[in-house]
PDB file of C-alpha atoms in Angstrom:
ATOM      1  CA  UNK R  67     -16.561  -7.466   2.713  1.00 68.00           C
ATOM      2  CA  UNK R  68     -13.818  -7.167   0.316  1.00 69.00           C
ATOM      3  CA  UNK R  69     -11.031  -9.814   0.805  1.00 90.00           C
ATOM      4  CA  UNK R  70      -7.684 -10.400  -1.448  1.00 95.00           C
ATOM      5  CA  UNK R  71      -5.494 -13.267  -1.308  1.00 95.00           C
ATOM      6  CA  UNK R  72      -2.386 -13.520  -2.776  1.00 97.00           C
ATOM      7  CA  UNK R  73      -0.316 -16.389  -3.393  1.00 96.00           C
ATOM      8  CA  UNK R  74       2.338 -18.066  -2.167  1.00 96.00           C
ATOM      9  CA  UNK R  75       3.129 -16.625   0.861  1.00 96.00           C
ATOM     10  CA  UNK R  76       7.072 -16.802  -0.348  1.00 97.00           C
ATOM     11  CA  UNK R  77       9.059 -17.648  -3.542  1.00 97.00           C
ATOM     12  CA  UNK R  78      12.318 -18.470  -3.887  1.00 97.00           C
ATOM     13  CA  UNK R  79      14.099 -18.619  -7.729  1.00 97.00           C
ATOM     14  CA  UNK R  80      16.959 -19.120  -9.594  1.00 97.00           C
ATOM     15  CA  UNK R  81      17.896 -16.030 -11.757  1.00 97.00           C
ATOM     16  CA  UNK R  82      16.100 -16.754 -15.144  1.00 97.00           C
ATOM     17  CA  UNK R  83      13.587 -19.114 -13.742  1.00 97.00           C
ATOM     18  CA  UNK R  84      10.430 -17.015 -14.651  1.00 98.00           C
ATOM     19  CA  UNK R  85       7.137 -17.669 -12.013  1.00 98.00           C
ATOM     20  CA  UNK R  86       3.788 -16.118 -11.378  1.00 98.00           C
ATOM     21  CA  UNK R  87       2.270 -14.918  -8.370  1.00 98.00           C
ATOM     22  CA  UNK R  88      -2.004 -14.995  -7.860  1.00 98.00           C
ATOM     23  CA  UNK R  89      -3.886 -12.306  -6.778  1.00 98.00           C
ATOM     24  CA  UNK R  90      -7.680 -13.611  -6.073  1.00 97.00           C
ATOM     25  CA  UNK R  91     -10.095 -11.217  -4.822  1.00 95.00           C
ATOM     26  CA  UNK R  92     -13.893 -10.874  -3.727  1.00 92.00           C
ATOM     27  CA  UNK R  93     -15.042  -7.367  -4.201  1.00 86.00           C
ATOM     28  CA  UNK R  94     -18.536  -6.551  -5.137  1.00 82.00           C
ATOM     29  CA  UNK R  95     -17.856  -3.739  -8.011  1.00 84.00           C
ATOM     30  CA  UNK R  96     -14.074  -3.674  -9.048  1.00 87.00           C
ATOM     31  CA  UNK R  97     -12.940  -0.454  -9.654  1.00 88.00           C
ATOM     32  CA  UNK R  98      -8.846  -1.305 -10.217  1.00 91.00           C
ATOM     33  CA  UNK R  99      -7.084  -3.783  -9.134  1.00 94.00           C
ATOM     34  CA  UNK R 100      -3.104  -2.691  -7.952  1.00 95.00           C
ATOM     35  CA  UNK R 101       0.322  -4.404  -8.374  1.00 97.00           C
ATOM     36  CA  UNK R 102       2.914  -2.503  -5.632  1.00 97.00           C
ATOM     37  CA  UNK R 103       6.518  -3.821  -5.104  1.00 98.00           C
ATOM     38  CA  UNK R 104       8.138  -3.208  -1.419  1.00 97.00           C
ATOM     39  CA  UNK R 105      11.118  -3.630  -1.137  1.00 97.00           C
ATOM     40  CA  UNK R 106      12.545  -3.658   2.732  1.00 95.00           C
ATOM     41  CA  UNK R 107      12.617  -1.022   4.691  1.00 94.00           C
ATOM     42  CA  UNK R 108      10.603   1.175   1.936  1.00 96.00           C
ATOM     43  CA  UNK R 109       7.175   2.325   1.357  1.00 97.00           C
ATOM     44  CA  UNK R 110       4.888   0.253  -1.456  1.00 97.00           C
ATOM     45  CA  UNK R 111       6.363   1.491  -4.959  1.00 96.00           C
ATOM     46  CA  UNK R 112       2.958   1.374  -7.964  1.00 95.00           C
ATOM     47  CA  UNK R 113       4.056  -1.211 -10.706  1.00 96.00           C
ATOM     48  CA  UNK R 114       0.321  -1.268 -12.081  1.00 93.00           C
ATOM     49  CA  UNK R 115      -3.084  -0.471 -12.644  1.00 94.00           C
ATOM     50  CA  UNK R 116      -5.445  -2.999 -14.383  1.00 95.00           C
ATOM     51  CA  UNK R 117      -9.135  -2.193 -14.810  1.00 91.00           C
ATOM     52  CA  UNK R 118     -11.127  -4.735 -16.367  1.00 92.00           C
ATOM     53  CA  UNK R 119     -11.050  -8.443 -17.450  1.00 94.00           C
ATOM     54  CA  UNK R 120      -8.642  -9.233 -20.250  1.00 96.00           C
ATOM     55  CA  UNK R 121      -6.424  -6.172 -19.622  1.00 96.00           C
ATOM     56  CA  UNK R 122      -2.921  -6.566 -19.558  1.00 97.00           C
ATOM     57  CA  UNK R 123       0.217  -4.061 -18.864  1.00 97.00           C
ATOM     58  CA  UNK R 124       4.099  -4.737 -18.426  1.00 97.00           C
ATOM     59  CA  UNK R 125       7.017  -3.197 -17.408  1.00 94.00           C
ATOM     60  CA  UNK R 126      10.285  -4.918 -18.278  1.00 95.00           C
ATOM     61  CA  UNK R 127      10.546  -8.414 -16.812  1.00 97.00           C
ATOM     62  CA  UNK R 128       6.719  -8.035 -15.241  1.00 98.00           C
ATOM     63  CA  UNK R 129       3.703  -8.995 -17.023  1.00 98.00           C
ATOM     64  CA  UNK R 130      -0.311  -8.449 -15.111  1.00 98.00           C
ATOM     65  CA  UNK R 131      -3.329 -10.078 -16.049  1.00 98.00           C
ATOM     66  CA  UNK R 132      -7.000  -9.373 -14.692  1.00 97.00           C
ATOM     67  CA  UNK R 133      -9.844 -12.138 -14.822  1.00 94.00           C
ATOM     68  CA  UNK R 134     -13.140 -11.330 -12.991  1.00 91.00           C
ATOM     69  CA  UNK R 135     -11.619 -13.541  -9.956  1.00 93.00           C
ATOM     70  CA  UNK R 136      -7.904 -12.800 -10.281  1.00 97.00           C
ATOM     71  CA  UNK R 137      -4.788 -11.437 -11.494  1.00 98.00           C
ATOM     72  CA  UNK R 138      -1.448 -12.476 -12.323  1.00 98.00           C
ATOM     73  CA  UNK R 139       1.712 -11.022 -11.599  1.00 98.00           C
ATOM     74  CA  UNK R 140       3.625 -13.076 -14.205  1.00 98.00           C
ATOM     75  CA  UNK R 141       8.124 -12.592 -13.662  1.00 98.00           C
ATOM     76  CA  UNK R 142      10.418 -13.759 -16.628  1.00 98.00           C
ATOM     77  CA  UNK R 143      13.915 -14.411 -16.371  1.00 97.00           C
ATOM     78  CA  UNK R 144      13.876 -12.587 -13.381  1.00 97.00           C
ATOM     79  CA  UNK R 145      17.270 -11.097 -11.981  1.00 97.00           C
ATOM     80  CA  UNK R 146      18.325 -10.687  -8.240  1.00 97.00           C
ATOM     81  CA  UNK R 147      16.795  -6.970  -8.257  1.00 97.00           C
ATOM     82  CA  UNK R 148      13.739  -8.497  -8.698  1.00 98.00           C
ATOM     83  CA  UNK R 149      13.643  -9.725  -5.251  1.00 98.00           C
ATOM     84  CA  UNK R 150      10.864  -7.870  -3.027  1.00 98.00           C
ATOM     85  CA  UNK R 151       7.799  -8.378  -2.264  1.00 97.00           C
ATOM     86  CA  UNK R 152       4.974  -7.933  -4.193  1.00 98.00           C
ATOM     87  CA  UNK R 153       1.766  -6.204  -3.154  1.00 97.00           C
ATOM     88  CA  UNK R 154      -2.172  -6.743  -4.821  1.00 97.00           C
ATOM     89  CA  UNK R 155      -4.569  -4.314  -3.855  1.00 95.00           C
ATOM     90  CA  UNK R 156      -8.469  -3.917  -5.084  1.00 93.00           C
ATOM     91  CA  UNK R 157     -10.699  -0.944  -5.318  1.00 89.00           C
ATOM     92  CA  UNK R 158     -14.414  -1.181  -4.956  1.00 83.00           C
ATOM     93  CA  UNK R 159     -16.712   1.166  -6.533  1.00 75.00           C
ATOM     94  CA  UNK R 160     -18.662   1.904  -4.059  1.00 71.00           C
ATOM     95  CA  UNK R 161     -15.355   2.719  -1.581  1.00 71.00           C
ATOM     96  CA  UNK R 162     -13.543   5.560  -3.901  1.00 75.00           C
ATOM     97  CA  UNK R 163     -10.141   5.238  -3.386  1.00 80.00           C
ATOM     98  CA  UNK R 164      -9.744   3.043  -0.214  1.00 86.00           C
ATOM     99  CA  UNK R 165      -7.665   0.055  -1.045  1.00 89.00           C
ATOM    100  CA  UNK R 166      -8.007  -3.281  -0.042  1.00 92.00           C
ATOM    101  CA  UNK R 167      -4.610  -5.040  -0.006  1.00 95.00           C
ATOM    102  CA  UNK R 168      -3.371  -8.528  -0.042  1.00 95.00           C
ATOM    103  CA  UNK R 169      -1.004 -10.488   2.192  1.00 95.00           C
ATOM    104  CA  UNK R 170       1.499 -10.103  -0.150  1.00 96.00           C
ATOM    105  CA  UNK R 171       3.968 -12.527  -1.793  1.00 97.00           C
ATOM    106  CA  UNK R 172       8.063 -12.441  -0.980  1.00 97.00           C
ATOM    107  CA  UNK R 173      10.533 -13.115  -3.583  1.00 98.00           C
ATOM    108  CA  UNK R 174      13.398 -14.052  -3.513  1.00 98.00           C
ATOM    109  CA  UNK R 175      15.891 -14.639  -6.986  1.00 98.00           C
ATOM    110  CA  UNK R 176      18.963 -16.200  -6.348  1.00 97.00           C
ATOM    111  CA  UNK R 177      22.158 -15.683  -8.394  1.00 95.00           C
TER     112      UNK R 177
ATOM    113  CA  UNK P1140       8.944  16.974  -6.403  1.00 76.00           C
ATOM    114  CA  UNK P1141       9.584  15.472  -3.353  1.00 83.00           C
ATOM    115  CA  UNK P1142       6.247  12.876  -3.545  1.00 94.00           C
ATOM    116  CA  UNK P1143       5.015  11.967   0.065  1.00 97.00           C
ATOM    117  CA  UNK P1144       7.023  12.915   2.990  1.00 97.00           C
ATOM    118  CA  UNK P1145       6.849  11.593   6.407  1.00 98.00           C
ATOM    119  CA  UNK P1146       8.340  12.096   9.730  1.00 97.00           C
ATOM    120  CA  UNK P1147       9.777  10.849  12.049  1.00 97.00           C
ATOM    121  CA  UNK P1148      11.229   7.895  10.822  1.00 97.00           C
ATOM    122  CA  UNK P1149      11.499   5.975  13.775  1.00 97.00           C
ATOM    123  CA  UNK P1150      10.126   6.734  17.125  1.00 97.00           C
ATOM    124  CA  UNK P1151      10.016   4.811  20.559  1.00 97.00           C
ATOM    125  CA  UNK P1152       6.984   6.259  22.897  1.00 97.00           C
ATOM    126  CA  UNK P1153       5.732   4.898  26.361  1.00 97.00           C
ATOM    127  CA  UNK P1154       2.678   3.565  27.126  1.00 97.00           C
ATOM    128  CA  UNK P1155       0.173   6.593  27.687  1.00 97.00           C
ATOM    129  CA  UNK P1156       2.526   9.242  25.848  1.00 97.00           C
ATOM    130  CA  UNK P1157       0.684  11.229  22.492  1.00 96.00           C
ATOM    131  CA  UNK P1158       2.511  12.226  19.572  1.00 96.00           C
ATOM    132  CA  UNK P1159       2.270  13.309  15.934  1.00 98.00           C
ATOM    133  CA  UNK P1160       3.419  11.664  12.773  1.00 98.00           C
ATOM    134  CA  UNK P1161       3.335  13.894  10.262  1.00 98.00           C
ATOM    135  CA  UNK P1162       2.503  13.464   6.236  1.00 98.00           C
ATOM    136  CA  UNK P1163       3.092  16.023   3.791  1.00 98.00           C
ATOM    137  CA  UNK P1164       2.496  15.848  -0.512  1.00 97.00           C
ATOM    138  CA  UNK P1165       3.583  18.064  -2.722  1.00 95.00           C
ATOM    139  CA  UNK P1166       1.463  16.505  -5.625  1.00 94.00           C
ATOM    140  CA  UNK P1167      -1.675  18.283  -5.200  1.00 93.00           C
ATOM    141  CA  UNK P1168      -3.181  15.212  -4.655  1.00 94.00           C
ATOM    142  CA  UNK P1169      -6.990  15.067  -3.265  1.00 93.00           C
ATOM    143  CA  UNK P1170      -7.135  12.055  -1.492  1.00 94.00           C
ATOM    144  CA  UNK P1171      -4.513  11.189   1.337  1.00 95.00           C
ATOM    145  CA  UNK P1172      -4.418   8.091   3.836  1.00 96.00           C
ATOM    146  CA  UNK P1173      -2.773   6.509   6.780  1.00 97.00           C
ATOM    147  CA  UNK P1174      -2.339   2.750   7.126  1.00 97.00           C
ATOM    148  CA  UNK P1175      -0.619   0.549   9.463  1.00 98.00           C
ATOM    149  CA  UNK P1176       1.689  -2.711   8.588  1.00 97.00           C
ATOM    150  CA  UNK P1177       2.272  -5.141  10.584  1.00 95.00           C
ATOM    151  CA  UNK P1178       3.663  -9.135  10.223  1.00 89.00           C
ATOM    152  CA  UNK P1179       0.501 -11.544   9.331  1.00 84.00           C
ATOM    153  CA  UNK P1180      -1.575  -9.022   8.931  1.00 86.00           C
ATOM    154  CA  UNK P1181      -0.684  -6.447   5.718  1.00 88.00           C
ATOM    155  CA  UNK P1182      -1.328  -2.962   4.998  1.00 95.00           C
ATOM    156  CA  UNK P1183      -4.774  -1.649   7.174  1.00 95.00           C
ATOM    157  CA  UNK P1184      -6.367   1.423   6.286  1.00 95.00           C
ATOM    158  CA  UNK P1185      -6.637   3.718   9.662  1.00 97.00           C
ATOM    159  CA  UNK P1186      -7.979   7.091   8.186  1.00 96.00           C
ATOM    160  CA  UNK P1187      -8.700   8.894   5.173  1.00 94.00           C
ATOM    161  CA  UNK P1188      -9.409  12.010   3.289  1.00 94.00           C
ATOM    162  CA  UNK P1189     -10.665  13.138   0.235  1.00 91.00           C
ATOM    163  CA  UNK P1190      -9.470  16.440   0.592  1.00 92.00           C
ATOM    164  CA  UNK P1191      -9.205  19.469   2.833  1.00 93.00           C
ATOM    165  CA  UNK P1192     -11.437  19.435   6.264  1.00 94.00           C
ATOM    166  CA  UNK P1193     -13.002  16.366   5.126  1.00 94.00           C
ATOM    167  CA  UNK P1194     -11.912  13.055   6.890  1.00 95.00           C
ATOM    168  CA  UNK P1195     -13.645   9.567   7.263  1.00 93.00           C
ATOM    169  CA  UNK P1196     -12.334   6.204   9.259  1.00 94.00           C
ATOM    170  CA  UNK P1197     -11.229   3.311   7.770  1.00 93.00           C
ATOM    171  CA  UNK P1198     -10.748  -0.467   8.960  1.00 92.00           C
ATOM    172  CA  UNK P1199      -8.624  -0.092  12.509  1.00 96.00           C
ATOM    173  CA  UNK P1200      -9.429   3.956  13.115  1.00 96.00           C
ATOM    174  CA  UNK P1201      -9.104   3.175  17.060  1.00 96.00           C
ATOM    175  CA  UNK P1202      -6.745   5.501  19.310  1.00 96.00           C
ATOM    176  CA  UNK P1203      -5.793   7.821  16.112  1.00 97.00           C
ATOM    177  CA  UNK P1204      -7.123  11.064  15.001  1.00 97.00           C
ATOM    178  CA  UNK P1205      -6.540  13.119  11.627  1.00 97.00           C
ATOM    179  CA  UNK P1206      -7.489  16.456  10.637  1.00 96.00           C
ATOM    180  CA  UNK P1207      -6.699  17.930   7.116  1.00 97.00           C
ATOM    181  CA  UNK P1208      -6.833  21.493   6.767  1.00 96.00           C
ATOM    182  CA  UNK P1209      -4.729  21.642   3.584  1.00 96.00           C
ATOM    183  CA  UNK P1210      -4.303  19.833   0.548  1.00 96.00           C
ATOM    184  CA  UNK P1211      -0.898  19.384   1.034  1.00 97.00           C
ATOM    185  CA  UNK P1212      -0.559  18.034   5.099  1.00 97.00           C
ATOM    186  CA  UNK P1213      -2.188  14.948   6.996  1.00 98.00           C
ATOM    187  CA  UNK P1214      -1.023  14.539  10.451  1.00 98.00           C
ATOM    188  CA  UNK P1215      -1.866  11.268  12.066  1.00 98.00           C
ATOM    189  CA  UNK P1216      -2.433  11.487  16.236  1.00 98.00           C
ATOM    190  CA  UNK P1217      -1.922   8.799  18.611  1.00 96.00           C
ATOM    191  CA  UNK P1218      -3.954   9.550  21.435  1.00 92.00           C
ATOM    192  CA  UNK P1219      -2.558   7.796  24.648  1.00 96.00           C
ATOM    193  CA  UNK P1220      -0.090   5.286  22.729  1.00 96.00           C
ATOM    194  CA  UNK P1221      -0.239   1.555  23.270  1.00 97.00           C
ATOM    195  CA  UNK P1222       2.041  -1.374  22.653  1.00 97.00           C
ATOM    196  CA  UNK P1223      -0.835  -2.625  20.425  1.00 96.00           C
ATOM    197  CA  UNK P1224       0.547   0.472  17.991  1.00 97.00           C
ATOM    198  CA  UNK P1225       3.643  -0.597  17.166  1.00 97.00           C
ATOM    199  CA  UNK P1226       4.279  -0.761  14.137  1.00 97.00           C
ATOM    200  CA  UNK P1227       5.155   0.546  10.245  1.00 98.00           C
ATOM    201  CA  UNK P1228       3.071   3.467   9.892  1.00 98.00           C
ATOM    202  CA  UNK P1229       2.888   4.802   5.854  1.00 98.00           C
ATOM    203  CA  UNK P1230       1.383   7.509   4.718  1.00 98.00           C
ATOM    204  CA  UNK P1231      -0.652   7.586   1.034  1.00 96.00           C
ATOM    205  CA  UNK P1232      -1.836  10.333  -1.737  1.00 95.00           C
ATOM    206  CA  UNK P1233      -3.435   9.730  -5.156  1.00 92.00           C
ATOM    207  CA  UNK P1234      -5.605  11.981  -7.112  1.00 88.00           C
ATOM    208  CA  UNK P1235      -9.168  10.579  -7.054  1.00 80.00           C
ATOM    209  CA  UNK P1236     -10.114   9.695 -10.779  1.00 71.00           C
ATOM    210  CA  UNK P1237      -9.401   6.570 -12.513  1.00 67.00           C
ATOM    211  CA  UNK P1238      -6.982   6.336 -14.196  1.00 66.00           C
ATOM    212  CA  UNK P1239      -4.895   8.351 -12.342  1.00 67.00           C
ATOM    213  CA  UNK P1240      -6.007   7.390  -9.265  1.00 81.00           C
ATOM    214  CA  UNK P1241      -2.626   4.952  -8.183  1.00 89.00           C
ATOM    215  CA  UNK P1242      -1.789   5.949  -4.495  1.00 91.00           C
ATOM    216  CA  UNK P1243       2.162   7.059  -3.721  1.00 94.00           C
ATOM    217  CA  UNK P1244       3.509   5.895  -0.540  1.00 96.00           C
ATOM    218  CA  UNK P1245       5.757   7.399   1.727  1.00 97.00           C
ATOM    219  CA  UNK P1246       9.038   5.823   3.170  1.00 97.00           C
ATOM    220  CA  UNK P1247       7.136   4.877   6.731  1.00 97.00           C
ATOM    221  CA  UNK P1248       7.387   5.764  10.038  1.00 98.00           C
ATOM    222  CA  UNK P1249       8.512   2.917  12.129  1.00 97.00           C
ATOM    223  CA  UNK P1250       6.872   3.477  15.951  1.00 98.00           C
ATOM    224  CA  UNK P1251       7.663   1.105  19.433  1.00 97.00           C
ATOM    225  CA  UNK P1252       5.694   1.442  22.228  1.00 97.00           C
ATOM    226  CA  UNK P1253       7.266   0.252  25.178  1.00 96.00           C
TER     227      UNK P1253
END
């Protein structure tokens, strides 16, 4: 059974105090793994799609990394709009798209 | 284009009482999916579908029902509705080939059963 675990549960930072949050996950076959921000109230907004070990991809203050066991969600000098929480998701191969999703990780950047 | 539509966006049923949420895309997407949030527990898949009258369950697929009989529309069904299904209901669409296979959610449906 494919599990994810992100972690922390919660992080709170000053603005400019760059972080990174873990994504571990067991999945026999990864097809992508998925970086979604939520912020409150909203649906899950896609950040990224990473694909095999070694990949990278950012988008302004966000950096993710893939390892066979985990990815990174890696925030520098974040600002207050950075505050949300972050979602990690896996696909299997064997599963098409169905998506496997982490607990999630809250963040929180203080002025 | 409007992306992934749902409705209602809140709704307060009683115990017993069936409704509809409903999920439209306007993205031509193939695959389309319901999950369910809720505290301690994350996103859960309910149902799924990788395109028109073809549907398959997915982790918690009790007291719900889909049906898709066109690309664009995927109408969730709660049965006989239970305080055990409250909660943030979103609805999902991707096109089903890597690498363009990144699922776009809808705002949510927010559901209380009393």
């Amino acid at each position: 059974e494919d599990q994810v675990t992100q972690s922390p549960e919660a992080l709170r930072l000053q603005e400019g105090e760059s972080s990174s949050l873990n994504c571990s996950y067991t999945v026999s076959g990864l097809r992508g793994l998925f970086w979604y921000r939520q912020d409150p109230g909203k649906g899950p907004e896609f950040l990224f799609t990473l694909y095999s070990a070694g990949e990278e991809k950012e988008k302004e203050r966000l950096k993710a990394t893939l390892t066979k066991k985990e990815s990174f969600l890696h925030i520098t000098a974040p600002k207050p709009e950075d505050s949300a929480t972050y979602l990690c998701a896996v696909q299997e191969g064997a599963a098409g798209n169905k998506l496997t999703f982490g607990g999630g990780t809250r963040v929180l950047v203080k002025p | 284009n409007a992306g992934v539509t749902q409705t209602p966006k809140f709704q307060v049923l009683k115990t017993g009482q069936s409704m509809t949420l409903q999920c439209a895309q306007d993205m031509n997407h193939e695959y389309m999916s319901w999950y369910r949030q809720d505290p301690g527990l994350g996103l859960r898949l309910i149902h799924y579908s990788v395109g028109a009258g073809i549907t398959d369950q997915g982790e918690v697929p009790n007291g719900y029902n889909v049906s898709r009989s066109t690309t664009e529309d995927f109408p969730l069904r709660l049965l006989s509705a239970a305080p055990s299904q409250t909660s943030v209901y979103f609805c999902a669409s991707s096109l089903t080939g890597a690498p363009y296979n990144e699922q776009f959610f809808g705002p949510g449906t927010r559901l209380t059963v009393l």
